[in-house]
Each structure stands twice: as C-alpha cells, then as structure tokens.
Short mmCIF file of C-alpha atoms in Angstrom, two decimals:
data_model
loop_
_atom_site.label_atom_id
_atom_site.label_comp_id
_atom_site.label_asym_id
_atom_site.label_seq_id
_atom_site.Cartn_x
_atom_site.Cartn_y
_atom_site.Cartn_z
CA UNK A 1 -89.97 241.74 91.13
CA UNK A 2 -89.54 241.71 95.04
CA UNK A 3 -90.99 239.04 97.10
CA UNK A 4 -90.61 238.28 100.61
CA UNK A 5 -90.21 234.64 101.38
CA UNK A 6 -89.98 233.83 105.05
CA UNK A 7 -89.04 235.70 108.16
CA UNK A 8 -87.28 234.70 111.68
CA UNK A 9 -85.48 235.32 114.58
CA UNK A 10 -81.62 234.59 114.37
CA UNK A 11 -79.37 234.48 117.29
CA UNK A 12 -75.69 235.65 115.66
CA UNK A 13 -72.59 235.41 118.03
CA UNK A 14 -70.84 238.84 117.64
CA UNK A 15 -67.33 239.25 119.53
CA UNK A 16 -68.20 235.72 121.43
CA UNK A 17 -71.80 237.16 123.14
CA UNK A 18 -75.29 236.05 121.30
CA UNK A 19 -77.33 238.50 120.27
CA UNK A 20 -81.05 238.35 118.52
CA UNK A 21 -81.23 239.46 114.92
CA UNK A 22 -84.17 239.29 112.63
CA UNK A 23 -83.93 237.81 109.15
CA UNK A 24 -86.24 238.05 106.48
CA UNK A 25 -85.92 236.19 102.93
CA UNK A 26 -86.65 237.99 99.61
CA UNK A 27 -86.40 236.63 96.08
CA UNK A 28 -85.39 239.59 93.56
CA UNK A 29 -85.97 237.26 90.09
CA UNK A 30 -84.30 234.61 90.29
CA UNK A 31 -81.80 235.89 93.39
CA UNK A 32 -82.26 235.28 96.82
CA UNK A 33 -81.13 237.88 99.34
CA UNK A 34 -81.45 238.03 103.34
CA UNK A 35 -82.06 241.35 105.41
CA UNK A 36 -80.93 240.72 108.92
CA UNK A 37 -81.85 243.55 111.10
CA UNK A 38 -80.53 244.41 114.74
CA UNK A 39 -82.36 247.07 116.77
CA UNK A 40 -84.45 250.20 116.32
CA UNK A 41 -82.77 250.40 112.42
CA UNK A 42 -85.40 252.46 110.75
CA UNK A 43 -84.92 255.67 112.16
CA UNK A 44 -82.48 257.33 109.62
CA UNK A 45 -79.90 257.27 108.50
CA UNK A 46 -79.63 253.11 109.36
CA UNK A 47 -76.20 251.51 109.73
CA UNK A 48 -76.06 248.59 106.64
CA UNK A 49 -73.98 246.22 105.14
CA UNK A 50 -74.37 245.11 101.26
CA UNK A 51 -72.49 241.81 101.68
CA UNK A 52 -71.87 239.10 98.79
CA UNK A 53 -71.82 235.71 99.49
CA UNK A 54 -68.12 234.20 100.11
CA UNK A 55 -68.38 231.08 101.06
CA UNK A 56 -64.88 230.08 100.66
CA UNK A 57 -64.23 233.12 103.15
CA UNK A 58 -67.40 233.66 105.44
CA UNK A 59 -67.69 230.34 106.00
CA UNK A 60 -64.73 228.37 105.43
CA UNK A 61 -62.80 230.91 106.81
CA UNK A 62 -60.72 231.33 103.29
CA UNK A 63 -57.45 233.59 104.49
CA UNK A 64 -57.20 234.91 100.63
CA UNK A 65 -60.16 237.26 100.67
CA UNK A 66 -60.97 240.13 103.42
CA UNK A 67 -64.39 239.02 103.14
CA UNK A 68 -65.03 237.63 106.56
CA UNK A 69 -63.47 240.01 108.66
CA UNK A 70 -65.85 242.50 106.68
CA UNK A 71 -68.95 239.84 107.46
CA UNK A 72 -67.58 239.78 111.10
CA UNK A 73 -66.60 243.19 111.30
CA UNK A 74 -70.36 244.33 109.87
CA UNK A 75 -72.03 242.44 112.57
CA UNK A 76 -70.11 244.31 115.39
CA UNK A 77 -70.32 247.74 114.23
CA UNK A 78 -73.80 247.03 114.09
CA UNK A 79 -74.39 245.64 117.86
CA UNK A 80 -71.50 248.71 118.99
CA UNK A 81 -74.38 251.11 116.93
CA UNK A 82 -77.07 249.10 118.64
CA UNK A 83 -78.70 248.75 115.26
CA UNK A 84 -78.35 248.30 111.75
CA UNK A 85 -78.62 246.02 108.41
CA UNK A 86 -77.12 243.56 107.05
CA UNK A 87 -78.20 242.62 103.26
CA UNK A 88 -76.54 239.22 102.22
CA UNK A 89 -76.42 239.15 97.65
CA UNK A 90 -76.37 235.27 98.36
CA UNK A 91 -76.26 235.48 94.56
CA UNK A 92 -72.75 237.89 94.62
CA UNK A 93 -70.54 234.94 94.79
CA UNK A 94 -66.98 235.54 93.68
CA UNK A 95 -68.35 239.14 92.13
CA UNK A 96 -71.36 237.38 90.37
CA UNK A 97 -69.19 234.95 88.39
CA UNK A 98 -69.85 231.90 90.81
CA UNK A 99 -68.37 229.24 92.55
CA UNK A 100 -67.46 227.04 90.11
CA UNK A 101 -65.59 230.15 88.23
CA UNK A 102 -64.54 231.44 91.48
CA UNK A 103 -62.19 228.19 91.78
CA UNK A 104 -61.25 228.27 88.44
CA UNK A 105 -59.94 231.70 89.33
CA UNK A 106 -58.22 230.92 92.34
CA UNK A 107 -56.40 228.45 90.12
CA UNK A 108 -55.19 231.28 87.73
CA UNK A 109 -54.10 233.33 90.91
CA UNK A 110 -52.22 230.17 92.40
CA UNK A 111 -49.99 230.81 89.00
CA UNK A 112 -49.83 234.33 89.56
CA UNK A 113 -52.55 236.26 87.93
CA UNK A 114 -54.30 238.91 89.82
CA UNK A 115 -58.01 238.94 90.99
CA UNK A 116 -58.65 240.55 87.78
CA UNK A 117 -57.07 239.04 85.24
CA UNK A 118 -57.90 235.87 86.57
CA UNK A 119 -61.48 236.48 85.65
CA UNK A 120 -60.96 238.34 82.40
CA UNK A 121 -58.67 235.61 81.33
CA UNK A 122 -62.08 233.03 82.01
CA UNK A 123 -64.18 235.21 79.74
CA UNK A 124 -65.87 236.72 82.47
CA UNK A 125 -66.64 239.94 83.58
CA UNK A 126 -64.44 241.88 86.32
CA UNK A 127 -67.44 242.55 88.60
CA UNK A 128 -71.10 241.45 87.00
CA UNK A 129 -73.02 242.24 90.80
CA UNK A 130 -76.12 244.14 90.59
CA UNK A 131 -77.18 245.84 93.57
CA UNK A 132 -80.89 246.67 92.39
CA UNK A 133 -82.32 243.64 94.76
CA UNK A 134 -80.53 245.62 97.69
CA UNK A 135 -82.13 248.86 96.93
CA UNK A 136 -85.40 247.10 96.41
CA UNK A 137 -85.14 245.59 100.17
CA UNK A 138 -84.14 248.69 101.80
CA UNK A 139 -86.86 250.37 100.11
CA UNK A 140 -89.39 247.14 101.58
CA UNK A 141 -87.85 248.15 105.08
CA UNK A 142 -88.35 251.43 104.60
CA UNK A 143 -85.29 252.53 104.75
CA UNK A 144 -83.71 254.98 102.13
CA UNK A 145 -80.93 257.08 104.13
CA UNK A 146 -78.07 255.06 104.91
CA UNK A 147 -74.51 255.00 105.81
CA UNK A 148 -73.14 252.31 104.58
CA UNK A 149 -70.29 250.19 105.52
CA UNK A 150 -68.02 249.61 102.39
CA UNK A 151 -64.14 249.93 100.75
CA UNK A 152 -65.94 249.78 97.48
CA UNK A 153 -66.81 253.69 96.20
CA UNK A 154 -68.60 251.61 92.73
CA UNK A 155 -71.02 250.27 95.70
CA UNK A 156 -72.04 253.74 96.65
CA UNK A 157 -72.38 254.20 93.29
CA UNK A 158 -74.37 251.55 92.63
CA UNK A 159 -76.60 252.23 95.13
CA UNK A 160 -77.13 255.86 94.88
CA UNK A 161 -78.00 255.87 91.11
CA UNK A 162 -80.88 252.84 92.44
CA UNK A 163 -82.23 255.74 94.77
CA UNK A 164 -80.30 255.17 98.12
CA UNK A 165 -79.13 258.47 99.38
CA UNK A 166 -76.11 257.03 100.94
CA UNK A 167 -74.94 259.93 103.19
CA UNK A 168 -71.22 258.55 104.78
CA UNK A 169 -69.41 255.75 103.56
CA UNK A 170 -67.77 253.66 106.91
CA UNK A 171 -64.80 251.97 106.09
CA UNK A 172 -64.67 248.58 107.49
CA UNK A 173 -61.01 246.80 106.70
CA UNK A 174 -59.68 243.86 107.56
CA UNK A 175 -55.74 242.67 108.59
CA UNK A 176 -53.46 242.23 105.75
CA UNK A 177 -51.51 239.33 106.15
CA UNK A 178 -48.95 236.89 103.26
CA UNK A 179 -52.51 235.51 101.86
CA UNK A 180 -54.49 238.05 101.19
CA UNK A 181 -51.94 240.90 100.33
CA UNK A 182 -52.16 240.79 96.65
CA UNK A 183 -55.89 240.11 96.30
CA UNK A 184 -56.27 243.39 98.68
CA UNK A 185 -53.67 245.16 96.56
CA UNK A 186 -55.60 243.99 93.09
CA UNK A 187 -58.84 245.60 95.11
CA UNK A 188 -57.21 249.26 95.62
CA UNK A 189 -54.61 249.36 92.69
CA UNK A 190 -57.22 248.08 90.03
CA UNK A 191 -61.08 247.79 91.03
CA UNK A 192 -60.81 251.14 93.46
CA UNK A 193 -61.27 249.63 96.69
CA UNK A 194 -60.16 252.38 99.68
CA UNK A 195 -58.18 250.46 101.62
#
C-alpha cells in the first residue's frame, strides 16, 4: 500500500546555483521513499532517477562508492533537461542489506573481498532492493514513460516487469579514481553494471 505523507518545496544547489524542487513523502509498507520533481516532468517520457540511499556516499561524501556523483550527477541532468524525477529508496541502503551490514561489509572489502562476496560471505543477499514502491510513485505522479538514468540494466528490468515502459536508458557515470576502482569493477565484471 501507497500513501503519501507530506509534501514541500526544496531548494537543491545543483552545479553551485539554487534551484526549487518539489518533494513529496510516500510510505510503500513499511519503506519510506521521496519524489522530488523539477519542472513541467509529466509530459512523457519524464527524465528520473531511482536512487538508493548512501549515506556513507551522498552524504558523507564516501570516495568508495560512485553513488554521489550519480546523486549529483541526477540532479544536473535534470535542471540541463529543465525537468525530471528523482525517487530516493531511503530504504535501498547498501543494496537493501543496511547500514549496520553495509559496515560490516566495508570491513570484509578493507581485507580484500569484493562488493559481492563481502555480502554473501555475511549471509546476505547480493542485491535484496525492490523497486515496486518506485513504480507505485511514478504511477501516483502519473507518470509511466520514462527514460531513466541508470548503469544498472537489472533496474530497467525491475522496473519494466512493475509496468514502467522505460524507453532509453541514460548512462550517468562517475570518475574512477584508487578508491572506488574495484567496487566499480565488482559492479560491471559481476552485478552487470554498464560502466
């Protein structure tokens, strides 16, 4: 079940100028998600973003994830394309496994495992996301034609088979750099990221 919580304004600095989004709150179960919209978005197809939470990376700033140059890098394709999406899975975190198990991961990877066998050797799942609270929000927008801005095919996937005709898939990458290069190499080589 869908329910909207709470909407606002919400002034985001994009490539150092402010500019005034809209954010609205849903609760999908248990999850909580945020739309924030930029612009005349609903004429198809819209320009969106399915982003999980990072909060080591979007807002610590975390160098060994791409995930917020991809947060940063949504925002300004969206203000270039004068409009767009933005769906933050504040529930996503670490792939759905947590923070807690995200850091017990990180201290597998310190000793050399991958992204991947760092979580499989915790007992958890490689990727336990669902995307259905996404498709259920775009659907409350009205909006069911998108291209969407992603590395992950599995995404498109995801979303298509919830009833999203997702009709181009916009890479958005981020710079490689001695921090992130095996957790980016992990992504292609073994979960099918296009980078």
């Amino acid at each position: 079940m869908l329910t909207r919580a709470a909407s606002a304004k919400l002034p985001v600095t994009v490539e150092g100028e402010i500019y005034s989004f809209d954010v609205t709150g849903y609760v999908h179960n248990s999850d909580e998600i945020l739309a924030i919209a930029y612009g005349q978005w609903k004429a198809p197809p819209a320009l969106v973003r399915v982003h999980s939470a990072c909060l080591t990376g979007d807002a610590l700033g975390s160098a060994r994830c791409d995930c917020q140059a991809q947060l940063h890098g949504a925002f300004e394709a969206i203000v270039d394309r004068g409009a767009g999406i933005l769906i933050y899975m504040c529930d996503h975190e670490g792939r759905g496994i947590g923070l807690m198990n995200k850091l017990r991961a990180y201290s597998l990877q310190d000793g050399g495992a991958d992204t991947v066998d760092a979580n499989t050797s915790l007992g958890l799942p490689i990727d336990s996301r669902d995307f259905t609270g996404a498709a259920k929000v775009l659907d409350d927008l009205g909006v069911n034609v998108i291209e969407l801005m992603t590395n992950n095919p599995d995404k498109v996937e995801a979303l298509t088979a919830l009833g999203v005709t997702v009709i181009r898939r916009v890479p958005i990458l981020a710079e490689v750099h001695t921090h992130n290069t095996n957790y980016l190499s992990a992504k292609r080589a073994r979960l099918r990221h296009l980078l």
